[in-house]
Amino acid sequence: MEPKKEQGNIMEKIAQFIVDKRNLFFFIYVVAIIFSLVAMGWKQVETDVTVYLNEESETRQGLSTMNEHFAMFSSARVMISNITYEEAKMLYDQIVEVEGVTMVDFSNKPESYKDAYALMSVTFDGKDLEQETIDAVASIKEILTGYDYIVDTTVGYDQVADLGVQMMEIMGYAVVVIIVGLTLTSTAYAELPVLGLTFGTAILLGMGTNFLLGKISFVSDSVGMLLQLAMGIDYAIILVHRFSAEREHLPAREACIKALSKAIPEITASSLTTIGGLFALSFMDFGIGKDLSIVLIKGVVLILICVFTLMPGLLMLFSKWIDKTKHKNLLPDVSFIGKFCAKARWVITPIFLVVLVGAYFLSAACPFTYTTMLRRDNMSERMEAYFEINDVFGSTNMIAILVPTGDYEAEAQILEELEACEGVKSTMGLANTELMDGVVLTDSLNARELSEVLGIDYEIVEMLYMMYAMEDEQYGKLVDMSTYRVPVFDLFCYLKETLETSGMSLDGELAEAAEMLDMLDMAKEQLQTEEYSRLVVYADLPDEGEETYAFLEKIHEIADKHYTKPVYAIGNSTSCRDLGSTFATDNTIISVLSIIFVIAVLLFTFKSVGLPVLLIVVIQGAIWMNFSFPTITETPLYFLGYLIVSSLQMGCNIDYAIVISSHFNEQKEHLPAEEAIVVAVNKAFPTVLTSGTIMAVMGFLLGGISTEPTNAVMGECIGRGTLISMVLVLFVLPCILVIGEKIIERTSFSMKGASIDMSEYEDFGHMHVKGRMNGWVEGIIVGEVDAVISGRVHAMVVSDTLEIEMKEADPNAIENAKQAYAEKLGEEAEKQEGGSKDEA
């Protein structure tokens, strides 16, 4: 048969351009890396997850209002152990005098002192990362030197910096695991620097382009590079293995072009399932899903770009070293797994189905939690202090209530009704803050009453009232000052404003009032603005739960009686309630969309309806088993870990099932299903083992080292889920594939397109084969062939494109053919180079 002259394949043309222009790509990547190193400092990281709540949620609206109108001062809880009350009072007197400390709450009541434990609540006049506040905390610790104490505070705590240090530690361990894993599946030691440079570049580009997204969440910032590496490592491995296979019979350049042209569609198809699973996250109502989705999809795309445009050049650069450092296969033959699955398929499959049903119900009963304050083995010093103090003095649930300002009587009634509610420890607001002798800040007094309360000359107070009346245009009150009553707080605010405007100061009898003005100024900043008053409730209730949510409804029931404008309740409890209200919807959306996206990709990959369904069943089973563990161990699971990991597990772990299924489909073309699965598992084992182990170990490293609860929970679930997926893919999926072979065949379909005239060829002997074929030569072979073969050929061939010439057997035929072919390609390259020079 005379072969037809085939037109150049578009993928080969693209691959040839990338390989031949590798120096240009090297230059572009050097510039991009330098830019990324600079741009890393431009990113902005959001550490408050409530920012990602729906804009219509009460927590989001309330926090926005509170941050806009009120000053937020830093605070700390200081607990001193093994101390008498007298000693604690002495320390209290010293801490009050520390510069930067505004107020210290301490008394001999049980909430401040009991069982030789003293608890002081310190309020500062600065914010967490201001140097004055940091210095104040340092001064307090210096005062407490020699005592047994702990401090619960966020002062000086830079969450982004701390997470960055932890992630560098995790990456250090991960690099070791990756090197070991890649060594096991590599064919040459020099492949490792190629892979390392490719991954490193992709990670740097990912980190350097995050600023383009504006603010990203601390979750995306901290785990983005780790997950980017774990998800994209397969793509680079595929290209390396392709190159090694082509290098067996082609020079480096031609091998790299051929490998890249074949790898581009294969890798792209593999990445679509991962991207589909990540894309599902963007449909979450909780905005952090969209944030993480964009960051991770960008990371996957950057790895694809680096694999397609940087890695080919690196393979060419290291090709001589790759040839010199080849080593034997380090992984064992695992045919026994496939044989076991083939024999035990009617036992394993029913067991799996029973476990699947149980896992579904257990995962549905998973004890979700919506607060990040989770007691764990690995906690930050701050969280350890938080729980240790709570163990001694109990936890207190603080809820802030924003009401329209101006109605002190309504505020007083609200505080009184709330304080009468079961579970409420205390309340605080201007309307119940005592000035002295039973007088509350918001009480309306006349000049004589205030004079007696403060112990100040009546004429001085009367003059202040007259000035206030004229400022308020209440001229009629000047006739009879005894009937003119003014809220004490409003009067003092006017006095302070007047003093600041005139530059005057108070002395003599009013010196004590001057100190009081400073305290009232802080109270105003925290409790009242021109538009809102803030009331605070301290309740003996958990952060979440039906009882707590019922109390939030009670707050609105009491407050809404007095106001027509919106009233906001803000705190950890409202955040938990709002997060919980979106969870059910988000969970359904992610589960359904991730399955739809993955099935869509698998339909076009395998051209079968039955096979995608079987693969989805296995991976969905792994997801349900993964989230059965919190139910079994009665360990609360942070909801965000479930949402993110379930999507990642479906999008990423499905690749392991695809690898085995692809090999199975190829093998069963010429082998019985029982034998095909043995070969398929053996061929897929290195990929599943390497990729799965690396991702699982990274997950467990994240869970074990990170002190951030969100990241730690996510890491644990990723590690556990990946291990479960690996076990099911290696031991359950083979059974299902063999049993479901008929289903797969009967639900197969063909894509519309040009038909190709195929014919079957089989022979045995010594022959020269040239052209396109699909079959096996002591193993599967698909593609264009130009080789001398000694053995059996069984293939489907494209008519008029395959030339087969039988030859006499030659013991050195293969080596001679390789050498002759290499010389032929060299001559063609010289001709091509000469033609290029002539053209130039």
Short mmCIF file of N, CA, C and O in Angstrom, two decimals, residues 179-264:
data_model
loop_
_atom_site.label_atom_id
_atom_site.label_comp_id
_atom_site.label_asym_id
_atom_site.label_seq_id
_atom_site.Cartn_x
_atom_site.Cartn_y
_atom_site.Cartn_z
N ILE A 179 9.52 15.18 45.60
CA ILE A 179 10.76 14.63 45.01
C ILE A 179 10.75 13.11 45.10
O ILE A 179 11.07 12.42 44.12
N VAL A 180 10.37 12.58 46.25
CA VAL A 180 10.32 11.12 46.41
C VAL A 180 9.30 10.52 45.46
O VAL A 180 9.56 9.52 44.77
N GLY A 181 8.10 11.14 45.41
CA GLY A 181 7.05 10.61 44.56
C GLY A 181 7.40 10.64 43.09
O GLY A 181 7.18 9.66 42.36
N LEU A 182 7.97 11.75 42.64
CA LEU A 182 8.33 11.87 41.23
C LEU A 182 9.49 10.95 40.87
O LEU A 182 9.58 10.46 39.73
N THR A 183 10.40 10.73 41.80
CA THR A 183 11.52 9.82 41.54
C THR A 183 11.01 8.41 41.26
O THR A 183 11.53 7.71 40.39
N LEU A 184 10.00 8.01 42.02
CA LEU A 184 9.46 6.66 41.85
C LEU A 184 8.85 6.44 40.47
O LEU A 184 8.91 5.34 39.92
N THR A 185 8.26 7.48 39.90
CA THR A 185 7.58 7.33 38.60
C THR A 185 8.40 7.85 37.44
O THR A 185 7.98 7.72 36.29
N SER A 186 9.56 8.44 37.73
CA SER A 186 10.37 8.98 36.63
C SER A 186 11.16 7.87 35.96
O SER A 186 11.33 6.77 36.49
N THR A 187 11.65 8.17 34.77
CA THR A 187 12.52 7.24 34.04
C THR A 187 13.96 7.70 34.08
O THR A 187 14.86 6.96 33.69
N ALA A 188 14.19 8.95 34.54
CA ALA A 188 15.54 9.49 34.63
C ALA A 188 15.57 10.52 35.76
O ALA A 188 14.62 11.28 35.95
N TYR A 189 16.68 10.58 36.48
CA TYR A 189 16.79 11.50 37.61
C TYR A 189 16.78 12.96 37.15
O TYR A 189 16.35 13.85 37.88
N ALA A 190 17.27 13.22 35.93
CA ALA A 190 17.33 14.59 35.43
C ALA A 190 15.95 15.14 35.07
O ALA A 190 15.83 16.33 34.74
N GLU A 191 14.92 14.31 35.13
CA GLU A 191 13.57 14.81 34.91
C GLU A 191 13.11 15.67 36.09
O GLU A 191 12.25 16.55 35.93
N LEU A 192 13.68 15.45 37.26
CA LEU A 192 13.24 16.16 38.46
C LEU A 192 13.46 17.67 38.38
O LEU A 192 12.55 18.44 38.71
N PRO A 193 14.66 18.15 37.96
CA PRO A 193 14.80 19.61 37.84
C PRO A 193 13.86 20.23 36.80
O PRO A 193 13.43 21.36 36.96
N VAL A 194 13.55 19.48 35.76
CA VAL A 194 12.60 19.97 34.75
C VAL A 194 11.24 20.19 35.40
O VAL A 194 10.60 21.24 35.24
N LEU A 195 10.79 19.20 36.16
CA LEU A 195 9.51 19.30 36.84
C LEU A 195 9.54 20.41 37.89
O LEU A 195 8.59 21.19 38.02
N GLY A 196 10.63 20.47 38.65
CA GLY A 196 10.74 21.48 39.70
C GLY A 196 10.70 22.90 39.16
O GLY A 196 10.01 23.77 39.71
N LEU A 197 11.42 23.17 38.08
CA LEU A 197 11.43 24.50 37.48
C LEU A 197 10.06 24.86 36.91
O LEU A 197 9.61 26.00 37.00
N THR A 198 9.37 23.87 36.36
CA THR A 198 8.04 24.12 35.81
C THR A 198 7.06 24.46 36.92
O THR A 198 6.32 25.46 36.83
N PHE A 199 7.05 23.66 37.98
CA PHE A 199 6.13 23.91 39.10
C PHE A 199 6.46 25.24 39.78
O PHE A 199 5.56 26.02 40.09
N GLY A 200 7.74 25.47 40.02
CA GLY A 200 8.16 26.70 40.70
C GLY A 200 7.74 27.94 39.94
O GLY A 200 7.26 28.91 40.53
N THR A 201 7.91 27.91 38.64
CA THR A 201 7.52 29.05 37.81
C THR A 201 6.02 29.28 37.87
O THR A 201 5.55 30.42 38.01
N ALA A 202 5.25 28.20 37.76
CA ALA A 202 3.78 28.32 37.79
C ALA A 202 3.31 28.90 39.12
O ALA A 202 2.41 29.75 39.16
N ILE A 203 3.93 28.48 40.22
CA ILE A 203 3.53 28.98 41.54
C ILE A 203 3.88 30.46 41.69
O ILE A 203 3.07 31.26 42.18
N LEU A 204 5.07 30.85 41.24
CA LEU A 204 5.46 32.26 41.30
C LEU A 204 4.53 33.13 40.47
O LEU A 204 4.14 34.22 40.91
N LEU A 205 4.19 32.66 39.29
CA LEU A 205 3.27 33.43 38.44
C LEU A 205 1.89 33.52 39.10
O LEU A 205 1.23 34.56 39.02
N GLY A 206 1.46 32.44 39.74
CA GLY A 206 0.17 32.46 40.42
C GLY A 206 0.15 33.46 41.55
O GLY A 206 -0.80 34.25 41.69
N MET A 207 1.20 33.49 42.35
CA MET A 207 1.27 34.42 43.47
C MET A 207 1.44 35.85 42.98
O MET A 207 0.90 36.79 43.58
N GLY A 208 2.18 36.01 41.89
CA GLY A 208 2.45 37.35 41.37
C GLY A 208 1.30 37.98 40.63
O GLY A 208 1.31 39.20 40.39
N THR A 209 0.31 37.20 40.25
CA THR A 209 -0.84 37.76 39.53
C THR A 209 -2.09 37.89 40.40
O THR A 209 -3.14 38.31 39.92
N ASN A 210 -1.98 37.55 41.67
CA ASN A 210 -3.15 37.65 42.55
C ASN A 210 -3.61 39.08 42.74
O ASN A 210 -4.79 39.32 43.02
N PHE A 211 -2.70 40.05 42.58
CA PHE A 211 -3.09 41.44 42.77
C PHE A 211 -4.12 41.87 41.72
O PHE A 211 -4.88 42.83 41.94
N LEU A 212 -4.16 41.18 40.59
CA LEU A 212 -5.10 41.52 39.53
C LEU A 212 -6.55 41.27 39.96
O LEU A 212 -7.48 41.83 39.37
N LEU A 213 -6.73 40.46 40.99
CA LEU A 213 -8.07 40.11 41.45
C LEU A 213 -8.58 41.05 42.53
O LEU A 213 -9.66 40.85 43.08
N GLY A 214 -7.80 42.10 42.85
CA GLY A 214 -8.18 42.98 43.95
C GLY A 214 -7.86 42.29 45.27
O GLY A 214 -6.81 41.68 45.43
N LYS A 215 -8.79 42.33 46.22
CA LYS A 215 -8.59 41.64 47.49
C LYS A 215 -8.95 40.16 47.34
O LYS A 215 -9.98 39.83 46.75
N ILE A 216 -8.10 39.29 47.85
CA ILE A 216 -8.42 37.86 47.88
C ILE A 216 -8.51 37.42 49.34
O ILE A 216 -7.91 38.05 50.22
N SER A 217 -9.24 36.37 49.59
CA SER A 217 -9.42 35.89 50.97
C SER A 217 -8.14 35.26 51.49
O SER A 217 -7.29 34.80 50.72
N PHE A 218 -8.00 35.23 52.81
CA PHE A 218 -6.83 34.61 53.41
C PHE A 218 -6.78 33.12 53.10
O PHE A 218 -5.70 32.52 53.05
N VAL A 219 -7.94 32.50 52.87
CA VAL A 219 -7.98 31.09 52.52
C VAL A 219 -7.32 30.88 51.16
O VAL A 219 -6.44 30.03 50.99
N SER A 220 -7.73 31.68 50.17
CA SER A 220 -7.16 31.57 48.83
C SER A 220 -5.67 31.90 48.83
O SER A 220 -4.87 31.25 48.16
N ASP A 221 -5.30 32.91 49.61
CA ASP A 221 -3.90 33.33 49.64
C ASP A 221 -3.01 32.26 50.25
O ASP A 221 -1.90 32.01 49.78
N SER A 222 -3.48 31.61 51.30
CA SER A 222 -2.62 30.68 52.03
C SER A 222 -2.55 29.30 51.38
O SER A 222 -1.48 28.69 51.32
N VAL A 223 -3.68 28.78 50.90
CA VAL A 223 -3.68 27.41 50.36
C VAL A 223 -3.63 27.37 48.84
O VAL A 223 -3.53 26.29 48.25
N GLY A 224 -3.70 28.54 48.20
CA GLY A 224 -3.75 28.57 46.74
C GLY A 224 -2.58 27.87 46.08
O GLY A 224 -2.74 27.02 45.20
N MET A 225 -1.35 28.21 46.51
CA MET A 225 -0.18 27.64 45.84
C MET A 225 -0.05 26.15 46.12
O MET A 225 0.38 25.37 45.26
N LEU A 226 -0.46 25.72 47.32
CA LEU A 226 -0.37 24.31 47.67
C LEU A 226 -1.34 23.48 46.81
O LEU A 226 -0.97 22.46 46.24
N LEU A 227 -2.57 23.95 46.70
CA LEU A 227 -3.55 23.23 45.91
C LEU A 227 -3.24 23.33 44.42
O LEU A 227 -3.50 22.39 43.66
N GLN A 228 -2.69 24.46 44.00
CA GLN A 228 -2.29 24.61 42.60
C GLN A 228 -1.27 23.54 42.22
O GLN A 228 -1.37 22.91 41.17
N LEU A 229 -0.32 23.32 43.09
CA LEU A 229 0.71 22.31 42.84
C LEU A 229 0.11 20.91 42.87
O LEU A 229 0.40 20.07 42.00
N ALA A 230 -0.72 20.64 43.87
CA ALA A 230 -1.30 19.30 44.01
C ALA A 230 -2.19 18.95 42.83
O ALA A 230 -2.20 17.80 42.36
N MET A 231 -2.94 19.94 42.32
CA MET A 231 -3.87 19.66 41.23
C MET A 231 -3.17 19.57 39.88
O MET A 231 -3.65 18.89 38.97
N GLY A 232 -2.05 20.27 39.70
CA GLY A 232 -1.45 20.35 38.38
C GLY A 232 -0.26 19.44 38.15
O GLY A 232 0.31 19.42 37.05
N ILE A 233 0.12 18.67 39.16
CA ILE A 233 1.33 17.87 39.03
C ILE A 233 1.18 16.78 37.96
O ILE A 233 2.14 16.41 37.29
N ASP A 234 -0.04 16.29 37.76
CA ASP A 234 -0.28 15.24 36.76
C ASP A 234 0.07 15.71 35.35
O ASP A 234 0.55 14.93 34.53
N TYR A 235 -0.22 16.99 35.08
CA TYR A 235 -0.04 17.48 33.72
C TYR A 235 1.43 17.42 33.29
O TYR A 235 1.74 17.02 32.17
N ALA A 236 2.29 17.80 34.20
CA ALA A 236 3.72 17.77 33.88
C ALA A 236 4.22 16.33 33.75
O ALA A 236 5.05 16.03 32.89
N ILE A 237 3.71 15.46 34.60
CA ILE A 237 4.12 14.05 34.54
C ILE A 237 3.73 13.43 33.20
O ILE A 237 4.49 12.66 32.60
N ILE A 238 2.55 13.77 32.69
CA ILE A 238 2.09 13.23 31.41
C ILE A 238 3.06 13.60 30.30
O ILE A 238 3.45 12.77 29.47
N LEU A 239 3.47 14.88 30.26
CA LEU A 239 4.37 15.33 29.20
C LEU A 239 5.75 14.68 29.32
O LEU A 239 6.35 14.29 28.32
N VAL A 240 6.24 14.55 30.54
CA VAL A 240 7.54 13.90 30.74
C VAL A 240 7.51 12.46 30.26
O VAL A 240 8.43 11.99 29.57
N HIS A 241 6.47 11.74 30.61
CA HIS A 241 6.35 10.34 30.18
C HIS A 241 6.21 10.23 28.66
O HIS A 241 6.76 9.32 28.04
N ARG A 242 5.48 11.15 28.07
CA ARG A 242 5.36 11.17 26.62
C ARG A 242 6.72 11.39 25.97
O ARG A 242 7.08 10.73 24.99
N PHE A 243 7.48 12.32 26.51
CA PHE A 243 8.79 12.62 25.96
C PHE A 243 9.72 11.41 26.08
O PHE A 243 10.45 11.08 25.14
N SER A 244 9.69 10.75 27.23
CA SER A 244 10.55 9.57 27.43
C SER A 244 10.21 8.47 26.43
O SER A 244 11.10 7.81 25.89
N ALA A 245 8.91 8.29 26.17
CA ALA A 245 8.50 7.25 25.22
C ALA A 245 8.95 7.58 23.81
O ALA A 245 9.46 6.72 23.07
N GLU A 246 8.78 8.84 23.40
CA GLU A 246 9.18 9.23 22.05
C GLU A 246 10.70 9.25 21.90
O GLU A 246 11.24 9.00 20.81
N ARG A 247 11.39 9.51 22.99
CA ARG A 247 12.87 9.60 22.94
C ARG A 247 13.51 8.24 22.67
O ARG A 247 14.66 8.17 22.25
N GLU A 248 12.75 7.17 22.86
CA GLU A 248 13.28 5.84 22.61
C GLU A 248 13.65 5.64 21.15
O GLU A 248 14.54 4.87 20.83
N HIS A 249 12.96 6.34 20.25
CA HIS A 249 13.25 6.12 18.82
C HIS A 249 13.37 7.42 18.03
O HIS A 249 13.46 7.38 16.79
N LEU A 250 13.39 8.57 18.72
CA LEU A 250 13.52 9.84 18.01
C LEU A 250 14.57 10.71 18.68
O LEU A 250 14.81 10.62 19.88
N PRO A 251 15.23 11.60 17.87
CA PRO A 251 16.13 12.59 18.47
C PRO A 251 15.35 13.52 19.40
O PRO A 251 14.10 13.59 19.33
N ALA A 252 16.06 14.27 20.25
CA ALA A 252 15.42 15.07 21.29
C ALA A 252 14.39 16.05 20.73
O ALA A 252 13.27 16.15 21.25
N ARG A 253 14.75 16.81 19.69
CA ARG A 253 13.84 17.82 19.15
C ARG A 253 12.56 17.18 18.64
O ARG A 253 11.45 17.61 18.98
N GLU A 254 12.70 16.16 17.78
CA GLU A 254 11.53 15.51 17.21
C GLU A 254 10.70 14.82 18.29
O GLU A 254 9.46 14.82 18.24
N ALA A 255 11.37 14.24 19.28
CA ALA A 255 10.66 13.58 20.38
C ALA A 255 9.85 14.59 21.18
O ALA A 255 8.71 14.32 21.58
N CYS A 256 10.43 15.75 21.40
CA CYS A 256 9.74 16.79 22.18
C CYS A 256 8.54 17.32 21.41
O CYS A 256 7.46 17.53 21.98
N ILE A 257 8.69 17.52 20.10
CA ILE A 257 7.57 18.01 19.28
C ILE A 257 6.45 16.98 19.27
O ILE A 257 5.27 17.31 19.45
N LYS A 258 6.81 15.73 19.02
CA LYS A 258 5.81 14.67 18.97
C LYS A 258 5.11 14.52 20.32
O LYS A 258 3.88 14.39 20.39
N ALA A 259 5.88 14.54 21.41
CA ALA A 259 5.30 14.38 22.74
C ALA A 259 4.35 15.53 23.07
O ALA A 259 3.25 15.32 23.60
N LEU A 260 4.77 16.75 22.76
CA LEU A 260 3.93 17.91 23.07
C LEU A 260 2.65 17.91 22.25
O LEU A 260 1.57 18.22 22.77
N SER A 261 2.74 17.56 20.96
CA SER A 261 1.55 17.54 20.11
C SER A 261 0.52 16.53 20.62
O SER A 261 -0.68 16.74 20.49
N LYS A 262 1.00 15.43 21.18
CA LYS A 262 0.08 14.42 21.72
C LYS A 262 -0.41 14.80 23.11
O LYS A 262 -1.54 14.47 23.50
N ALA A 263 0.44 15.48 23.88
CA ALA A 263 0.09 15.78 25.27
C ALA A 263 -0.90 16.94 25.40
O ALA A 263 -1.69 16.97 26.34
N ILE A 264 -0.86 17.90 24.48
CA ILE A 264 -1.72 19.08 24.60
C ILE A 264 -3.20 18.69 24.69
O ILE A 264 -3.89 19.08 25.65
#
